[in-house]
Tab-separated table of C-alpha atoms and ligand atoms in Angstrom:
chain	number	residue	atom	x	y	z
A	842	MET	CA	125.514	84.451	86.724
A	843	SER	CA	125.684	88.204	86.031
A	844	ASP	CA	128.919	90.129	85.536
A	845	GLN	CA	130.393	91.938	88.532
A	846	MET	CA	128.918	95.461	88.439
A	847	TYR	CA	130.689	97.186	91.337
A	848	LYS	CA	133.973	96.326	93.000
A	849	LYS	CA	132.848	97.408	96.444
A	850	VAL	CA	129.340	98.112	97.759
A	851	ALA	CA	128.673	99.579	101.229
A	852	LEU	CA	125.368	99.105	103.017
A	853	ILE	CA	124.462	101.659	105.678
A	854	GLY	CA	121.851	100.026	107.889
A	855	LEU	CA	121.718	96.251	108.156
A	856	GLY	CA	117.997	95.517	108.322
A	857	LEU	CA	115.517	93.663	106.114
A	858	ILE	CA	116.267	95.549	102.916
A	859	ALA	CA	120.070	95.728	103.346
A	860	SER	CA	120.388	92.050	104.242
A	861	SER	CA	118.177	91.088	101.295
A	862	ILE	CA	120.356	93.191	98.955
A	863	CYS	CA	123.367	91.405	100.397
A	864	HIS	CA	121.952	87.923	99.776
A	865	ALA	CA	120.671	88.799	96.294
A	866	ALA	CA	123.966	90.469	95.280
A	867	LYS	CA	125.896	87.380	96.377
A	868	ARG	CA	123.460	85.114	94.542
A	869	GLY	CA	123.961	87.096	91.338
A	870	GLY	CA	127.730	87.533	91.750
A	871	LEU	CA	127.116	91.255	91.247
A	872	VAL	CA	129.855	92.718	93.438
A	873	GLY	CA	133.412	92.021	94.573
A	874	GLU	CA	133.094	93.013	98.220
A	875	ILE	CA	130.231	94.100	100.485
A	876	THR	CA	130.786	96.116	103.646
A	877	GLY	CA	128.101	97.174	106.097
A	878	TYR	CA	127.445	99.355	109.096
A	879	ALA	CA	124.529	99.665	111.536
A	880	ARG	CA	124.089	102.015	114.460
A	881	SER	CA	123.920	99.462	117.282
A	882	GLN	CA	126.585	97.065	118.433
A	883	GLU	CA	123.887	94.383	118.694
A	884	THR	CA	122.978	94.598	115.006
A	885	ARG	CA	126.627	94.711	113.957
A	886	ASP	CA	127.294	91.600	116.061
A	887	ILE	CA	124.389	89.750	114.435
A	888	GLY	CA	125.667	90.795	111.003
A	889	ARG	CA	129.064	89.302	111.835
A	890	GLU	CA	127.588	86.180	113.424
A	891	ILE	CA	125.539	85.302	110.322
A	892	GLY	CA	128.397	86.235	107.959
A	893	LEU	CA	126.269	88.791	106.138
A	894	CYS	CA	129.151	90.955	104.903
A	895	THR	CA	132.272	92.676	106.219
A	896	VAL	CA	130.707	94.567	109.116
A	897	CYS	CA	132.487	97.796	110.124
A	898	ASP	CA	132.235	99.741	113.383
A	899	THR	CA	131.798	103.122	111.684
A	900	GLY	CA	130.047	104.376	108.582
A	901	ALA	CA	133.301	106.056	107.512
A	902	GLU	CA	135.111	102.707	107.485
A	903	ALA	CA	132.287	101.010	105.582
A	904	VAL	CA	132.138	103.558	102.747
A	905	ALA	CA	135.914	103.974	102.314
A	906	ASP	CA	136.775	103.149	98.701
A	907	ALA	CA	133.181	101.952	97.976
A	908	ASP	CA	131.920	102.403	94.406
A	909	LEU	CA	128.272	102.193	95.457
A	910	VAL	CA	126.878	103.213	98.870
A	911	ILE	CA	123.289	102.177	99.639
A	912	LEU	CA	121.470	103.998	102.442
A	913	CYS	CA	119.162	101.394	104.027
A	914	VAL	CA	118.076	103.307	107.144
A	915	PRO	CA	114.690	104.816	108.122
A	916	ILE	CA	113.884	108.059	106.245
A	917	GLY	CA	114.498	110.207	109.334
A	918	ALA	CA	118.069	108.889	109.608
A	919	MET	CA	119.039	109.554	105.954
A	920	GLY	CA	120.275	113.137	106.538
A	921	PRO	CA	122.356	112.470	109.680
A	922	VAL	CA	123.856	109.317	108.128
A	923	MET	CA	124.742	111.171	104.943
A	924	ALA	CA	126.372	113.995	106.934
A	925	GLU	CA	128.472	111.394	108.765
A	926	ILE	CA	129.717	109.492	105.706
A	927	ALA	CA	130.008	112.382	103.203
A	928	PRO	CA	133.662	113.295	103.943
A	929	HIS	CA	134.683	109.664	103.419
A	930	LEU	CA	132.995	108.997	100.066
A	931	LYS	CA	135.225	108.106	97.132
A	932	ALA	CA	135.362	110.639	94.278
A	933	GLY	CA	133.237	109.413	91.362
A	934	SER	CA	131.269	106.973	93.543
A	935	THR	CA	127.479	106.666	93.640
A	936	VAL	CA	125.179	106.976	96.641
A	937	THR	CA	121.697	105.512	96.422
A	938	ASP	CA	118.962	104.706	98.941
A	939	VAL	CA	115.977	102.413	99.411
A	940	GLY	CA	113.668	104.783	101.306
A	941	SER	CA	109.904	104.529	100.881
A	942	VAL	CA	109.545	108.303	100.352
A	943	LYS	CA	111.654	110.153	97.805
A	944	ARG	CA	111.187	113.940	98.113
A	945	ALA	CA	112.233	113.851	101.787
A	946	VAL	CA	115.283	111.720	100.988
A	947	PHE	CA	116.470	114.071	98.216
A	948	ASP	CA	115.990	117.037	100.592
A	949	ALA	CA	117.962	115.283	103.337
A	950	VAL	CA	120.781	113.850	101.222
A	951	LEU	CA	121.608	116.404	98.523
A	952	PRO	CA	122.878	119.182	100.844
A	953	HIS	CA	125.613	116.812	102.060
A	954	LEU	CA	126.552	115.307	98.666
A	955	PRO	CA	130.197	116.102	97.861
A	956	THR	CA	131.033	117.422	94.384
A	957	GLY	CA	131.888	114.537	92.080
A	958	VAL	CA	129.713	112.006	93.957
A	959	HIS	CA	126.432	110.954	92.290
A	960	PHE	CA	123.071	110.370	93.906
A	961	VAL	CA	120.235	108.237	92.500
A	962	GLY	CA	117.114	107.552	94.565
A	963	CYS	CA	115.624	104.043	94.537
A	964	HIS	CA	112.686	102.298	96.166
A	965	PRO	CA	112.175	98.538	96.000
A	966	MET	CA	108.436	97.845	96.086
A	967	ALA	CA	108.985	94.711	98.120
A	968	GLY	CA	109.108	94.062	101.818
A	969	THR	CA	107.773	92.080	104.715
A	970	GLU	CA	106.658	92.998	108.225
A	971	HIS	CA	109.974	91.683	109.616
A	972	SER	CA	113.022	93.783	110.493
A	973	GLY	CA	116.700	93.322	111.201
A	974	PRO	CA	119.674	91.545	109.627
A	975	ARG	CA	118.237	88.038	110.076
A	976	SER	CA	115.041	88.849	108.168
A	977	GLY	CA	116.563	89.295	104.699
A	978	PHE	CA	116.433	86.742	101.882
A	979	ALA	CA	117.787	86.649	98.339
A	980	GLU	CA	114.388	86.326	96.637
A	981	LEU	CA	112.785	89.447	98.169
A	982	PHE	CA	113.127	91.573	95.024
A	983	ASP	CA	112.503	88.835	92.442
A	984	SER	CA	109.919	89.973	89.870
A	985	ARG	CA	108.974	92.977	92.039
A	986	TRP	CA	109.313	96.542	90.841
A	987	THR	CA	112.083	98.824	92.001
A	988	LEU	CA	111.313	102.467	91.251
A	989	VAL	CA	114.431	104.348	90.174
A	990	VAL	CA	114.191	108.082	90.844
A	991	PRO	CA	117.146	109.882	89.260
A	992	GLY	CA	116.366	113.482	90.256
A	993	ALA	CA	117.006	116.509	88.081
A	994	ASP	CA	120.757	116.516	87.439
A	995	ALA	CA	121.495	112.804	87.413
A	996	ASP	CA	124.205	111.393	85.177
A	997	ALA	CA	122.535	109.006	82.679
A	998	GLN	CA	125.298	106.405	82.788
A	999	THR	CA	125.255	106.310	86.606
A	1000	VAL	CA	121.473	105.882	86.602
A	1001	ALA	CA	121.721	103.076	84.030
A	1002	GLN	CA	124.292	101.259	86.176
A	1003	VAL	CA	122.160	101.530	89.324
A	1004	GLU	CA	119.135	100.301	87.374
A	1005	ALA	CA	121.132	97.342	86.013
A	1006	PHE	CA	122.257	96.531	89.565
A	1007	TRP	CA	118.627	96.287	90.737
A	1008	GLN	CA	117.804	94.102	87.759
A	1009	GLY	CA	120.729	91.908	88.798
A	1010	LEU	CA	119.128	91.647	92.251
A	1011	GLY	CA	116.056	90.180	90.517
A	1012	ALA	CA	113.866	93.275	90.279
A	1013	MET	CA	112.000	94.847	87.393
A	1014	THR	CA	112.813	98.543	87.195
A	1015	THR	CA	111.292	101.735	85.909
A	1016	GLN	CA	112.324	105.373	86.221
A	1017	MET	CA	110.063	107.887	87.851
A	1018	ASP	CA	109.787	111.533	88.848
A	1019	ILE	CA	110.232	112.305	92.588
A	1020	ASP	CA	106.754	113.657	93.379
A	1021	HIS	CA	104.954	111.142	91.194
A	1022	HIS	CA	106.753	108.406	93.148
A	1023	ASP	CA	105.473	109.806	96.437
A	1024	LEU	CA	101.875	110.037	95.167
A	1025	ILE	CA	101.873	106.465	93.824
A	1026	CYS	CA	103.293	105.158	97.086
A	1027	ALA	CA	100.669	107.046	99.090
A	1028	VAL	CA	98.001	105.129	97.099
A	1029	VAL	CA	99.489	101.650	96.967
A	1030	SER	CA	101.358	101.523	100.259
A	1031	HIS	CA	101.197	104.408	102.714
A	1032	ALA	CA	97.422	104.970	102.997
A	1033	PRO	CA	96.723	101.188	103.064
A	1034	HIS	CA	99.183	100.819	105.936
A	1035	LEU	CA	97.475	103.600	107.891
A	1036	ILE	CA	94.080	101.988	107.300
A	1037	ALA	CA	95.442	98.630	108.484
A	1038	TYR	CA	96.936	100.236	111.604
A	1039	THR	CA	93.552	101.858	112.298
A	1040	MET	CA	91.540	98.661	111.801
A	1041	VAL	CA	93.791	96.694	114.139
A	1042	GLY	CA	93.630	99.547	116.678
A	1043	VAL	CA	89.795	99.572	116.468
A	1044	ALA	CA	89.622	95.824	117.115
A	1045	ASP	CA	91.973	96.253	120.056
A	1046	ASP	CA	89.787	99.001	121.547
A	1047	LEU	CA	86.455	97.231	121.062
A	1048	GLY	CA	85.438	96.003	124.504
A	1049	ARG	CA	82.504	93.872	123.315
A	1050	VAL	CA	84.713	91.465	121.353
A	1051	THR	CA	87.359	89.588	123.305
A	1052	ASP	CA	91.005	89.406	122.255
A	1053	THR	CA	90.652	85.630	121.921
A	1054	GLU	CA	87.719	86.013	119.528
A	1055	VAL	CA	89.673	88.491	117.400
A	1056	VAL	CA	92.662	86.141	117.229
A	1057	ASN	CA	90.697	82.930	116.651
A	1058	TYR	CA	88.463	84.238	113.872
A	1059	SER	CA	90.995	86.521	112.184
A	1060	ALA	CA	91.211	84.459	108.982
A	1061	ALA	CA	87.938	86.118	107.918
A	1062	GLY	CA	89.909	89.170	106.744
A	1063	PHE	CA	91.383	90.788	109.829
A	1064	ARG	CA	94.546	88.654	109.662
A	1065	ASP	CA	95.715	90.400	106.486
A	1066	PHE	CA	95.405	93.759	108.245
A	1067	THR	CA	97.410	92.482	111.216
A	1068	ARG	CA	100.309	91.450	108.996
A	1069	ILE	CA	100.589	94.956	107.574
A	1070	ALA	CA	100.019	96.553	110.980
A	1071	ALA	CA	102.955	94.568	112.403
A	1072	SER	CA	105.407	96.569	110.243
A	1073	ASP	CA	108.278	98.450	111.835
A	1074	PRO	CA	106.979	101.450	113.886
A	1075	THR	CA	110.045	103.655	113.273
A	1076	MET	CA	110.005	103.154	109.521
A	1077	TRP	CA	106.281	103.877	109.268
A	1078	ARG	CA	106.340	106.868	111.594
A	1079	ASP	CA	108.966	108.377	109.280
A	1080	VAL	CA	106.970	107.524	106.145
A	1081	PHE	CA	103.889	109.405	107.379
A	1082	LEU	CA	105.859	112.366	108.685
A	1083	THR	CA	107.698	112.752	105.386
A	1084	ASN	CA	105.036	111.857	102.792
A	1085	LYS	CA	102.487	114.034	104.530
A	1086	ASP	CA	100.808	115.842	101.612
A	1087	ALA	CA	100.308	112.858	99.309
A	1088	THR	CA	99.111	110.621	102.155
A	1089	LEU	CA	96.639	113.248	103.389
A	1090	GLU	CA	95.303	113.731	99.851
A	1091	ILE	CA	94.646	110.000	99.464
A	1092	LEU	CA	93.167	109.693	102.958
A	1093	GLY	CA	90.807	112.592	102.138
A	1094	ARG	CA	89.555	110.726	99.084
A	1095	PHE	CA	89.352	107.501	101.089
A	1096	THR	CA	87.198	109.181	103.732
A	1097	GLU	CA	84.791	110.514	101.066
A	1098	GLU	CA	84.392	107.036	99.546
A	1099	LEU	CA	83.953	105.503	102.993
A	1100	PHE	CA	81.137	107.958	103.764
A	1101	ALA	CA	79.473	107.069	100.438
A	1102	LEU	CA	79.644	103.362	101.272
A	1103	GLN	CA	78.392	104.070	104.788
A	1104	ARG	CA	75.406	105.918	103.290
A	1105	ALA	CA	74.756	103.039	100.866
A	1106	ILE	CA	74.668	100.565	103.759
A	1107	ARG	CA	72.377	102.805	105.837
A	1108	THR	CA	69.946	103.455	102.959
A	1109	GLY	CA	70.051	99.855	101.701
A	1110	ASP	CA	71.525	100.861	98.324
A	1111	GLY	CA	72.635	97.384	97.238
A	1112	ASP	CA	73.312	98.466	93.653
A	1113	HIS	CA	75.897	100.974	94.821
A	1114	LEU	CA	77.649	98.363	96.962
A	1115	HIS	CA	77.541	95.716	94.226
A	1116	ASP	CA	78.867	98.066	91.536
A	1117	TYR	CA	81.646	99.241	93.828
A	1118	PHE	CA	82.766	95.742	94.782
A	1119	THR	CA	82.656	94.644	91.116
A	1120	ARG	CA	85.072	97.449	90.227
A	1121	THR	CA	87.458	96.610	93.078
A	1122	ARG	CA	87.417	92.914	92.241
A	1123	ALA	CA	88.725	93.756	88.759
A	1124	ILE	CA	91.724	95.493	90.351
A	1125	ARG	CA	92.588	92.307	92.246
A	1126	ARG	CA	92.424	90.359	88.965
A	1127	GLY	CA	94.783	92.879	87.376
A	1128	ILE	CA	97.344	92.376	90.159
A	1129	ILE	CA	97.244	88.592	89.708
A	1130	GLU	CA	97.506	88.886	85.915
A	1131	ALA	CA	100.577	91.111	86.356
A	1132	GLY	CA	102.208	88.356	88.462
A	1133	GLN	CA	102.283	90.534	91.602
A	1134	ASP	CA	100.332	88.058	93.775
A	1135	THR	CA	99.076	84.489	93.711
A	1136	ALA	CA	95.528	83.571	92.744
A	1137	ALA	CA	95.618	80.697	95.236
A	1138	PRO	CA	92.735	80.935	97.682
A	1139	ASN	CA	93.707	82.492	101.011
A	1140	PHE	CA	96.768	84.161	99.425
A	1141	GLY	CA	98.527	80.814	99.043
A	1142	ARG	CA	98.513	80.150	102.776
A	1143	GLY	CA	97.683	76.821	104.323
A	1144	PRO	CA	94.278	76.271	105.897
A	1145	SER	CA	93.522	78.295	109.001
A	1146	LYS	CA	93.818	76.424	112.288
A	1147	SER	CA	90.780	78.233	113.714
B	1861	NAP	P1	115.045	97.674	109.420
B	1861	NAP	O1	115.003	96.209	109.163
B	1861	NAP	O2	114.368	98.218	110.639
B	1861	NAP	O3	116.587	98.162	109.443
B	1861	NAP	C1	116.946	99.476	109.605
B	1861	NAP	C2	118.452	99.524	109.786
B	1861	NAP	O4	118.867	100.894	109.863
B	1861	NAP	C3	118.934	98.853	111.073
B	1861	NAP	O5	120.063	98.081	110.788
B	1861	NAP	C4	119.303	100.041	111.954
B	1861	NAP	O6	120.367	99.769	112.842
B	1861	NAP	C5	119.788	101.016	110.914
B	1861	NAP	N1	119.810	102.392	111.397
B	1861	NAP	C6	118.793	103.133	111.892
B	1861	NAP	N2	119.222	104.373	112.185
B	1861	NAP	C7	120.544	104.407	111.880
B	1861	NAP	C8	121.553	105.382	111.967
B	1861	NAP	N3	121.295	106.607	112.429
B	1861	NAP	N4	122.818	105.046	111.572
B	1861	NAP	C9	123.094	103.823	111.075
B	1861	NAP	N5	122.164	102.836	110.979
B	1861	NAP	C10	120.925	103.136	111.375
B	1861	NAP	O7	114.466	98.525	108.198
B	1861	NAP	P2	114.198	98.114	106.666
B	1861	NAP	O8	112.846	97.469	106.580
B	1861	NAP	O9	115.371	97.425	106.097
B	1861	NAP	O10	114.008	99.570	106.058
B	1861	NAP	C11	115.106	100.362	105.665
B	1861	NAP	C12	114.648	101.376	104.631
B	1861	NAP	O11	114.016	100.674	103.564
B	1861	NAP	C13	113.639	102.403	105.137
B	1861	NAP	O12	113.977	103.680	104.674
B	1861	NAP	C14	112.332	101.961	104.514
B	1861	NAP	O13	111.503	103.083	104.218
B	1861	NAP	C15	112.784	101.261	103.251
B	1861	NAP	N6	111.904	100.202	102.755
B	1861	NAP	C16	111.383	99.281	103.620
B	1861	NAP	C17	110.531	98.294	103.143
B	1861	NAP	C18	109.928	97.273	104.081
B	1861	NAP	O14	108.920	96.668	103.761
B	1861	NAP	N7	110.494	97.041	105.242
B	1861	NAP	C19	110.233	98.224	101.767
B	1861	NAP	C20	110.811	99.154	100.904
B	1861	NAP	C21	111.649	100.145	101.406
B	1861	NAP	P3	120.063	99.205	114.324
B	1861	NAP	O15	119.502	97.840	114.141
B	1861	NAP	O16	121.419	99.191	114.914
B	1861	NAP	O17	119.118	100.156	114.955
């Protein structure tokens, strides 16, 4: 059991990430009290019903006297939420976030940050396609990386405490520069999501293959795209609107490679295809060796029913 790190933590937004933080913080005995606030009455009611934390009816109430405030809302809501809670933040407290894009969050949050309140950006590289307060679980961050993005003028001791908090939640942590964060995420998360959305959209539009055929035979590869493409539409709209440059750069490179593979298929260049797939297979091995996925066939799932 870890030592208590903050007396009071406030969660703004009560979705997948906030509820997982809540469960993991309780598991680790990391905090004295957790308060929370979400925009809709429905979500606040669910939070109360499942006993997630002390759910408040306003953001102001939730952050009052909090030592750590964690913004767990979609990127587009970070600025408005920060404007709302800023006058109620405790002097000397720390605000952090979990947003998937960092430059846009710094731009939205910093103008509202009161003097004497710290801000440290964070991004847990863990998630599922589920949303809402019921979807969280204590193990979400275990052995996954959380990228800690301090920004230019961050106080070293505050950053160290936030980093230790994430480690207490089960995560591995590393510090990173704002723009480098956004480029890495464009490669490992944002572009892959867009490709998955596209692939699922293509299958949906293809008249010559029936919906039943797509569903029944999806274990052949398509199923893994559908899981990613089921992710929250609001969150992902905001990610693409705010990590525009890095995502477009990666998609440009992706398109070039796709054309090269297309040409190899058309011209029967088997060597090109084989060499390419050999290189990509090694990346998969690297992920398994780093403990970031299971080597079990079919990603550890049970046999397909199809
Ligand atoms: P989620 O399950 O959809 O929850 C979002 C929460 O934000 C909901 O409780 C929602 O309240 C609340 N909210 C939205 N706008 C608000 C506003 N203006 N004021 C107060 N509350 C507001 O989302 P999530 O998956 O936890 O994602 C939250 C953040 O984590 C996002 O910034 C995302 O980029 C980041 N993130 C997500 C993942 C992932 O895989 N899901 C991974 C890493 C980081 P209502 O329910 O009342 O609308």
